[in-house]
């Protein structure tokens, strides 16, 4: 939900009008899917990276407005917390040396931003959850000043009608309450966008759901929150709980959560937008002046602003996207399961694994979703978030299998074939998928490195947990600057 909001309160009439407009947009969208010319000739990809700002002692730096002004680059935007920024890479084709182009662009943008942040004694860190965050940091006063975040907070907390409970049981346990959505700001993610044709969207979305567990297991990078070691990818549990609009009674009634894996394989992108309208009341009932029916009948491209805004307040781990570029509409899968970091090259390895695997499975002769139950895909996702590289996942014809073996023996060859289908240069393919392979062979991703470094600082260095976390974040930031993949980082 990236648009600005200039209203703090909504009337009953606003909500009724918005609901009617969303349904009108949905009807128009159905007509467009039947016979409209969507842009799908050369499928583009995109990346979004959420960033953390830290001060010289590795504490979160509540300075995003100041740093954003200093960076003065439209690729950077605010995010939920004052210690967050977001970097949007320019969309690209990944054929040929597309990944190298991404790498060069991201390193350049981050280097320039880092230089400007350094003038304010601030450093940029790419990590799923900043390990030095505490409860005193994640409060409403530290939300970004953009009014849309305040309004979203008020709507979510108001819909729930009571404090939000966080209860995450991992290696250790965290149980606390919050009166705002500020803890969500701890969840800094890496998001992939993949443009697809309408008639193949369902295949790519289903494939993305099926591989979410494997993605999270090898890419986990969020083991600490509020000083406790929780899940390998704690970000999953935190995001699900920190934006939950349901009190216990609605949970017991089976009301769907707004952070949602889903509940079934789909046959069309329409299924997802229709579920949004059917299951989720509006959070931000803001209507635009466009009549999408009139625009469509006049031969134009409807913005469908209300449908898109509503979609932006339903936080699927794989989200459908309708967008318009250069006057032509297109559809994208937005893959949201992964954390930021540890390095640019690690993130691009994750990208290559996702894009290749999604294509390889979407175009397979026998669809994976015809062999894997949806509930198994969801169970894989949460098992991977809890256990990371140690997860055991269910896979057709293999049964229960360690994720590292599944990736090495089954998924990496499929990903390589998918990247070949995109026309990725073989050297690019092998370099990036080789990083995923080595993570599996060494058993080390970002979460493993973080926990091992903290344990070493505690047991060998004699530091308490708080000091060990600060030491680890400072060392993490140093190694991140090398752009060497995390499986090669020393534990010291």
C-alpha positions as semicolon CSV with decimal commas, in nm:
position;residue;x (nm);y (nm);z (nm)
1;X;0,000;0,000;0,000
2;X;0,229;0,271;-0,130
3;X;-0,008;0,559;-0,201
4;X;-0,040;0,872;0,011
5;X;-0,349;0,920;0,226
6;X;-0,481;1,261;0,325
7;X;-0,768;1,153;0,550
8;X;-0,763;1,037;0,909
9;X;-1,129;0,931;0,944
10;X;-1,386;0,763;0,723
11;X;-1,764;0,774;0,738
12;X;-2,016;0,495;0,693
13;X;-2,099;0,644;0,356
14;X;-1,732;0,628;0,257
15;X;-1,724;0,256;0,328
16;X;-2,046;0,181;0,141
17;X;-1,933;0,385;-0,161
18;X;-1,590;0,222;-0,159
19;X;-1,732;-0,130;-0,139
20;X;-1,956;-0,059;-0,437
21;X;-1,664;0,089;-0,631
22;X;-1,437;-0,207;-0,557
23;X;-1,701;-0,447;-0,685
24;X;-1,746;-0,234;-0,997
25;X;-1,370;-0,249;-1,053
26;X;-1,377;-0,626;-1,006
27;X;-1,646;-0,660;-1,274
28;X;-1,439;-0,450;-1,513
29;X;-1,127;-0,652;-1,433
30;X;-1,315;-0,971;-1,526
31;X;-1,408;-0,819;-1,862
32;X;-1,050;-0,714;-1,922
33;X;-0,919;-1,064;-1,854
34;X;-1,154;-1,198;-2,121
35;X;-1,040;-0,984;-2,414
36;X;-0,802;-0,703;-2,320
37;X;-0,445;-0,678;-2,449
38;X;-0,217;-0,712;-2,148
39;X;0,154;-0,645;-2,190
40;X;0,329;-0,983;-2,171
41;X;0,557;-0,991;-2,476
42;X;0,884;-0,947;-2,286
43;X;0,830;-1,036;-1,919
44;X;1,005;-0,785;-1,696
45;X;1,125;-0,849;-1,341
46;X;1,162;-0,615;-1,046
47;X;1,315;-0,602;-0,697
48;X;1,222;-0,408;-0,384
49;X;1,454;-0,407;-0,083
50;X;1,361;-0,271;0,259
51;X;1,654;-0,128;0,453
52;X;1,748;-0,055;0,814
53;X;1,930;0,253;0,942
54;X;2,166;0,217;1,239
55;X;2,382;0,456;1,438
56;X;2,754;0,399;1,519
57;X;2,664;0,175;1,816
58;X;2,438;-0,045;1,596
59;X;2,119;0,095;1,750
60;X;1,831;0,174;1,512
61;X;1,857;0,532;1,384
62;X;1,519;0,709;1,361
63;X;1,632;0,935;1,080
64;X;1,477;0,813;0,755
65;X;1,332;1,152;0,659
66;X;1,669;1,323;0,699
67;X;1,858;1,045;0,520
68;X;1,604;1,031;0,238
69;X;1,645;1,404;0,179
70;X;2,023;1,363;0,174
71;X;2,007;1,070;-0,072
72;X;1,774;1,266;-0,305
73;X;1,714;0,962;-0,528
74;X;1,361;0,867;-0,640
75;X;1,454;0,498;-0,619
76;X;1,453;0,536;-0,237
77;X;1,130;0,585;-0,040
78;X;1,013;0,587;0,319
79;X;0,888;0,271;0,485
80;X;0,680;0,207;0,796
81;X;0,937;0,285;1,065
82;X;1,160;0,590;1,098
83;X;1,460;0,352;1,088
84;X;1,347;0,207;0,750
85;X;1,395;0,295;0,385
86;X;1,293;0,112;0,069
87;X;1,499;0,078;-0,248
88;X;1,313;0,002;-0,571
89;X;1,540;-0,127;-0,845
90;X;1,459;-0,030;-1,202
91;X;1,267;-0,318;-1,370
92;X;1,477;-0,532;-1,602
93;X;1,483;-0,835;-1,824
94;X;1,702;-1,107;-1,673
95;X;1,809;-1,251;-2,007
96;X;2,179;-1,236;-2,087
97;X;2,363;-1,040;-1,817
98;X;2,047;-0,903;-1,656
99;X;2,148;-1,015;-1,308
100;X;2,485;-0,843;-1,342
101;X;2,299;-0,527;-1,441
102;X;2,087;-0,562;-1,127
103;X;2,397;-0,615;-0,915
104;X;2,579;-0,317;-1,059
105;X;2,275;-0,092;-1,016
106;X;2,200;-0,202;-0,660
107;X;2,561;-0,173;-0,546
108;X;2,583;0,173;-0,699
109;X;2,259;0,293;-0,540
110;X;2,350;0,153;-0,198
111;X;2,702;0,296;-0,217
112;X;2,576;0,645;-0,294
113;X;2,309;0,622;-0,027
114;X;2,561;0,489;0,223
115;X;2,796;0,779;0,161
116;X;2,520;1,031;0,225
117;X;2,395;0,845;0,532
118;X;2,748;0,836;0,672
119;X;2,752;1,216;0,682
120;X;2,482;1,184;0,947
121;X;2,664;0,905;1,136
122;X;2,418;0,652;0,999
123;X;2,475;0,321;0,827
124;X;2,249;0,112;0,602
125;X;2,205;-0,254;0,698
126;X;2,027;-0,520;0,490
127;X;1,878;-0,771;0,732
128;X;1,536;-0,931;0,782
129;X;1,494;-0,807;1,141
130;X;1,746;-0,569;1,293
131;X;1,870;-0,769;1,594
132;X;1,924;-0,464;1,817
133;X;1,558;-0,355;1,804
134;X;1,379;-0,351;2,138
135;X;1,023;-0,284;2,245
136;X;1,106;0,079;2,319
137;X;1,199;0,130;1,953
138;X;0,884;-0,023;1,805
139;X;0,622;0,223;1,923
140;X;0,373;0,445;1,741
141;X;0,585;0,757;1,789
142;X;0,854;0,597;1,571
143;X;0,629;0,536;1,271
144;X;0,733;0,735;0,965
145;X;0,574;1,078;0,947
146;X;0,389;1,009;0,621
147;X;0,022;1,024;0,713
148;X;-0,063;0,701;0,532
149;X;0,121;0,499;0,799
150;X;-0,067;0,670;1,081
151;X;-0,400;0,612;0,910
152;X;-0,318;0,248;0,839
153;X;-0,217;0,201;1,203
154;X;-0,542;0,356;1,327
155;X;-0,752;0,142;1,093
156;X;-0,584;-0,188;1,184
157;X;-0,584;-0,123;1,558
158;X;-0,939;0,011;1,539
159;X;-1,060;-0,295;1,348
160;X;-0,911;-0,521;1,613
161;X;-1,051;-0,316;1,899
162;X;-0,780;-0,421;2,145
163;X;-0,403;-0,449;2,182
164;X;-0,219;-0,678;1,943
165;X;-0,062;-0,982;2,105
166;X;0,276;-1,114;1,990
167;X;0,342;-1,473;2,095
168;X;0,629;-1,641;1,909
169;X;0,771;-1,970;2,035
170;X;1,104;-2,067;1,888
171;X;1,440;-2,155;2,040
172;X;1,331;-1,902;2,302
173;X;0,988;-1,748;2,352
174;X;0,860;-1,394;2,310
175;X;0,524;-1,294;2,449
176;X;0,419;-0,931;2,465
177;X;0,150;-0,683;2,361
178;X;0,153;-0,372;2,148
179;X;-0,098;-0,092;2,096
180;X;0,020;-0,018;1,740
181;X;0,143;-0,187;1,424
182;X;0,494;-0,049;1,486
183;X;0,644;-0,399;1,538
184;X;0,566;-0,465;1,171
185;X;0,840;-0,213;1,089
186;X;1,092;-0,470;1,211
187;X;1,003;-0,688;0,910
188;X;1,236;-0,573;0,633
189;X;1,189;-0,781;0,323
190;X;1,315;-0,854;-0,024
191;X;1,036;-0,862;-0,281
192;X;1,051;-1,001;-0,634
193;X;0,817;-0,900;-0,915
194;X;0,760;-1,124;-1,215
195;X;0,546;-1,007;-1,506
196;X;0,327;-1,281;-1,651
197;X;0,053;-1,319;-1,910
198;X;-0,308;-1,352;-1,788
199;X;-0,345;-1,710;-1,911
200;X;-0,029;-1,824;-1,727
201;X;-0,071;-1,621;-1,407
202;X;-0,231;-1,905;-1,212
203;X;0,054;-2,141;-1,302
204;X;0,317;-1,894;-1,181
205;X;0,126;-1,808;-0,862
206;X;0,068;-2,174;-0,779
207;X;0,435;-2,250;-0,844
208;X;0,536;-1,959;-0,620
209;X;0,320;-2,092;-0,339
210;X;0,463;-2,442;-0,377
211;X;0,826;-2,326;-0,346
212;X;0,777;-2,067;-0,070
213;X;0,901;-2,309;0,196
214;X;1,224;-2,389;0,013
215;X;1,283;-2,018;-0,054
216;X;1,246;-1,926;0,311
217;X;1,460;-2,216;0,434
218;X;1,766;-2,126;0,226
219;X;1,715;-1,748;0,254
220;X;1,626;-1,713;0,625
221;X;1,792;-1,411;0,788
222;X;1,576;-1,306;1,086
223;X;1,653;-1,518;1,395
224;X;1,639;-1,246;1,665
225;X;1,366;-1,015;1,793
226;X;1,371;-0,815;2,118
227;X;1,691;-0,992;2,219
228;X;1,545;-1,342;2,188
229;X;1,634;-1,614;1,941
230;X;1,306;-1,727;1,789
231;X;1,251;-1,869;1,439
232;X;1,512;-1,885;1,163
233;X;1,282;-1,643;0,978
234;X;1,098;-1,476;1,266
235;X;0,977;-1,212;1,022
236;X;0,706;-1,452;0,903
237;X;0,546;-1,494;1,246
238;X;0,594;-1,130;1,340
239;X;0,430;-0,996;1,025
240;X;0,138;-1,237;1,058
241;X;0,073;-1,131;1,418
242;X;0,158;-0,759;1,410
243;X;-0,107;-0,674;1,148
244;X;-0,378;-0,915;1,261
245;X;-0,710;-0,729;1,273
246;X;-0,892;-1,023;1,436
247;X;-0,962;-1,054;1,807
248;X;-0,969;-1,410;1,943
249;X;-1,341;-1,452;1,878
250;X;-1,306;-1,384;1,504
251;X;-1,007;-1,618;1,485
252;X;-1,221;-1,891;1,642
253;X;-1,491;-1,827;1,380
254;X;-1,243;-1,889;1,099
255;X;-1,220;-1,530;0,976
256;X;-0,920;-1,503;0,741
257;X;-0,614;-1,307;0,853
258;X;-0,499;-1,014;0,640
259;X;-0,147;-1,162;0,628
260;X;-0,236;-1,475;0,445
261;X;-0,080;-1,771;0,273
262;X;-0,414;-1,853;0,111
263;X;-0,623;-2,167;0,118
264;X;-0,632;-2,317;-0,232
265;X;-0,465;-2,346;-0,568
266;X;-0,614;-2,106;-0,822
267;X;-0,720;-2,123;-1,187
268;X;-0,704;-1,748;-1,260
269;X;-0,572;-1,425;-1,111
270;X;-0,939;-1,330;-1,079
271;X;-0,973;-1,587;-0,798
272;X;-0,738;-1,385;-0,578
273;X;-0,894;-1,045;-0,636
274;X;-1,239;-1,196;-0,587
275;X;-1,128;-1,349;-0,255
276;X;-0,998;-1,009;-0,146
277;X;-1,338;-0,852;-0,207
278;X;-1,534;-1,141;-0,056
279;X;-1,333;-1,193;0,262
280;X;-1,175;-0,864;0,365
281;X;-1,352;-0,544;0,472
282;X;-1,191;-0,221;0,352
283;X;-0,923;-0,060;0,567
284;X;-0,879;0,255;0,360
285;X;-1,210;0,335;0,183
286;X;-1,081;0,605;-0,051
287;X;-1,263;0,650;-0,382
288;X;-1,127;0,811;-0,696
289;X;-1,334;0,988;-0,960
290;X;-1,271;0,737;-1,240
291;X;-1,564;0,529;-1,363
292;X;-1,385;0,215;-1,485
293;X;-1,682;0,107;-1,696
294;X;-1,683;0,432;-1,890
295;X;-1,306;0,419;-1,939
296;X;-1,323;0,061;-2,068
297;X;-1,608;0,136;-2,307
298;X;-1,419;0,439;-2,438
299;X;-1,124;0,216;-2,526
300;X;-0,904;0,336;-2,240
301;X;-0,712;0,150;-1,970
302;X;-0,894;0,166;-1,634
303;X;-0,679;0,247;-1,333
304;X;-0,897;0,029;-1,106
305;X;-0,761;0,238;-0,818
306;X;-0,997;0,108;-0,552
307;X;-0,934;-0,258;-0,640
308;X;-0,558;-0,198;-0,632
309;X;-0,572;-0,011;-0,301
310;X;-0,777;-0,288;-0,144
311;X;-0,533;-0,547;-0,277
312;X;-0,252;-0,352;-0,110
313;X;-0,412;-0,401;0,232
314;X;-0,434;-0,781;0,197
315;X;-0,083;-0,907;0,267
316;X;-0,050;-1,230;0,074
317;X;0,294;-1,385;0,074
318;X;0,254;-1,409;-0,304
319;X;0,043;-1,112;-0,406
320;X;-0,129;-1,055;-0,741
321;X;-0,058;-0,716;-0,897
322;X;-0,244;-0,525;-1,168
323;X;-0,048;-0,224;-1,290
324;X;-0,012;0,007;-1,588
325;X;0,319;0,096;-1,755
326;X;0,350;0,321;-2,057
327;X;-0,024;0,309;-2,111
328;X;-0,046;-0,072;-2,118
329;X;-0,181;-0,287;-1,834
330;X;0,012;-0,587;-1,709
331;X;-0,003;-0,850;-1,437
332;X;0,269;-0,949;-1,190
333;X;0,333;-1,201;-0,918
334;X;0,484;-1,019;-0,621
335;X;0,686;-1,270;-0,420
336;X;0,713;-1,139;-0,061
337;X;0,842;-1,431;0,144
338;X;1,210;-1,342;0,180
339;X;1,405;-1,112;0,414
340;X;1,650;-0,847;0,303
341;X;2,024;-0,929;0,295
342;X;2,274;-1,042;0,384
343;X;2,450;-0,903;0,072
344;X;2,348;-0,786;-0,273
345;X;2,491;-1,101;-0,430
346;X;2,304;-1,318;-0,178
347;X;1,979;-1,143;-0,268
348;X;2,042;-1,190;-0,638
349;X;2,113;-1,559;-0,578
350;X;1,774;-1,574;-0,406
351;X;1,625;-1,395;-0,707
352;X;1,778;-1,639;-0,955
353;X;1,653;-1,932;-0,747
354;X;1,300;-1,788;-0,736
355;X;1,267;-1,672;-1,097
356;X;1,418;-1,992;-1,234
357;X;1,224;-2,226;-1,010
358;X;0,893;-2,045;-1,065
359;X;0,932;-2,072;-1,442
360;X;1,058;-2,428;-1,434
361;X;0,761;-2,548;-1,229
362;X;0,502;-2,328;-1,402
363;X;0,595;-2,472;-1,739
364;X;0,639;-2,834;-1,627
365;X;0,439;-3,101;-1,805
366;X;0,283;-3,216;-1,479
367;X;0,207;-2,925;-1,245
368;X;0,350;-2,952;-0,895
369;X;0,015;-2,832;-0,756
370;X;-0,152;-3,141;-0,897
371;X;0,077;-3,351;-0,676
372;X;0,123;-3,138;-0,362
373;X;-0,173;-3,046;-0,144
374;X;-0,215;-2,678;-0,067
375;X;-0,209;-2,751;0,305
376;X;0,128;-2,924;0,262
377;X;0,265;-2,617;0,084
378;X;0,153;-2,399;0,376
379;X;0,296;-2,640;0,632
380;X;0,626;-2,640;0,442
381;X;0,628;-2,260;0,451
382;X;0,591;-2,237;0,827
383;X;0,824;-2,531;0,896
384;X;1,092;-2,357;0,689
385;X;1,037;-2,028;0,871
386;X;1,084;-2,203;1,206
387;X;1,378;-2,427;1,122
388;X;1,551;-2,268;0,824
389;X;1,831;-2,488;0,690
390;X;1,731;-2,765;0,933
391;X;1,373;-2,783;0,804
392;X;1,219;-3,105;0,679
393;X;0,965;-3,047;0,403
394;X;0,709;-3,265;0,230
395;X;0,757;-3,313;-0,145
396;X;0,573;-3,534;-0,394
397;X;0,725;-3,879;-0,448
398;X;0,989;-3,805;-0,181
399;X;0,776;-3,770;0,130
400;X;0,948;-3,595;0,420
401;X;1,291;-3,477;0,309
402;X;1,557;-3,240;0,450
403;X;1,531;-2,910;0,265
404;X;1,901;-2,905;0,177
405;X;1,870;-3,239;-0,002
406;X;1,551;-3,128;-0,175
407;X;1,718;-2,814;-0,305
408;X;2,039;-2,985;-0,415
409;X;1,883;-3,289;-0,579
410;X;1,552;-3,161;-0,715
411;X;1,500;-2,786;-0,712
412;X;1,832;-2,646;-0,833
413;X;1,818;-2,841;-1,163
414;X;1,463;-2,712;-1,218
415;X;1,575;-2,356;-1,140
416;X;1,863;-2,388;-1,386
417;X;1,623;-2,502;-1,658
418;X;1,391;-2,213;-1,581
419;X;1,673;-1,958;-1,604
420;X;1,769;-2,109;-1,939
421;X;1,411;-2,045;-2,048
422;X;1,455;-1,678;-1,958
423;X;1,775;-1,669;-2,164
424;X;2,002;-1,604;-1,866
425;X;2,369;-1,637;-1,956
426;X;2,507;-1,973;-1,835
427;X;2,784;-1,806;-1,636
428;X;2,526;-1,589;-1,457
429;X;2,306;-1,891;-1,390
430;X;2,588;-2,102;-1,251
431;X;2,738;-1,823;-1,039
432;X;2,413;-1,736;-0,862
433;X;2,267;-2,085;-0,826
434;X;2,611;-2,192;-0,707
435;X;2,563;-1,966;-0,405
436;X;2,238;-2,146;-0,318
437;X;2,418;-2,478;-0,364
438;X;2,700;-2,377;-0,130
439;X;2,457;-2,255;0,136
440;X;2,304;-2,604;0,132
441;X;2,641;-2,780;0,139
442;X;2,779;-2,565;0,422
443;X;2,447;-2,543;0,606
444;X;2,494;-2,168;0,643
445;X;2,256;-1,888;0,551
446;X;2,213;-1,548;0,717
447;X;2,018;-1,684;1,013
448;X;2,282;-1,951;1,081
449;X;2,565;-1,697;1,063
450;X;2,384;-1,458;1,297
451;X;2,310;-1,718;1,563
452;X;2,657;-1,873;1,545
453;X;2,821;-1,533;1,582
454;X;2,606;-1,442;1,883
455;X;2,671;-1,779;2,046
456;X;3,045;-1,734;1,995
457;X;3,033;-1,385;2,146
458;X;2,839;-1,514;2,447
459;X;3,024;-1,840;2,512
460;X;3,375;-1,755;2,402
461;X;3,376;-1,378;2,439
462;X;3,186;-1,362;2,765
463;X;2,938;-1,102;2,638
464;X;2,579;-1,082;2,755
465;X;2,304;-1,112;2,495
466;X;2,263;-0,737;2,438
467;X;2,635;-0,682;2,386
468;X;2,663;-0,992;2,168
469;X;2,384;-0,868;1,940
470;X;2,546;-0,526;1,902
471;X;2,881;-0,690;1,826
472;X;2,717;-0,917;1,569
473;X;2,537;-0,633;1,390
474;X;2,857;-0,430;1,363
475;X;3,045;-0,729;1,224
476;X;2,751;-0,807;0,992
477;X;2,760;-0,453;0,852
478;X;3,133;-0,480;0,786
479;X;3,103;-0,813;0,602
480;X;2,800;-0,692;0,410
481;X;3,020;-0,425;0,256
482;X;3,240;-0,692;0,095
483;X;2,947;-0,833;-0,109
484;X;3,084;-1,181;-0,044
485;X;2,806;-1,441;0,002
486;X;2,714;-1,518;0,360
487;X;2,818;-1,884;0,346
488;X;3,180;-1,761;0,320
489;X;3,165;-1,526;0,619
490;X;3,387;-1,614;0,916
491;X;3,246;-1,668;1,265
492;X;3,443;-1,443;1,499
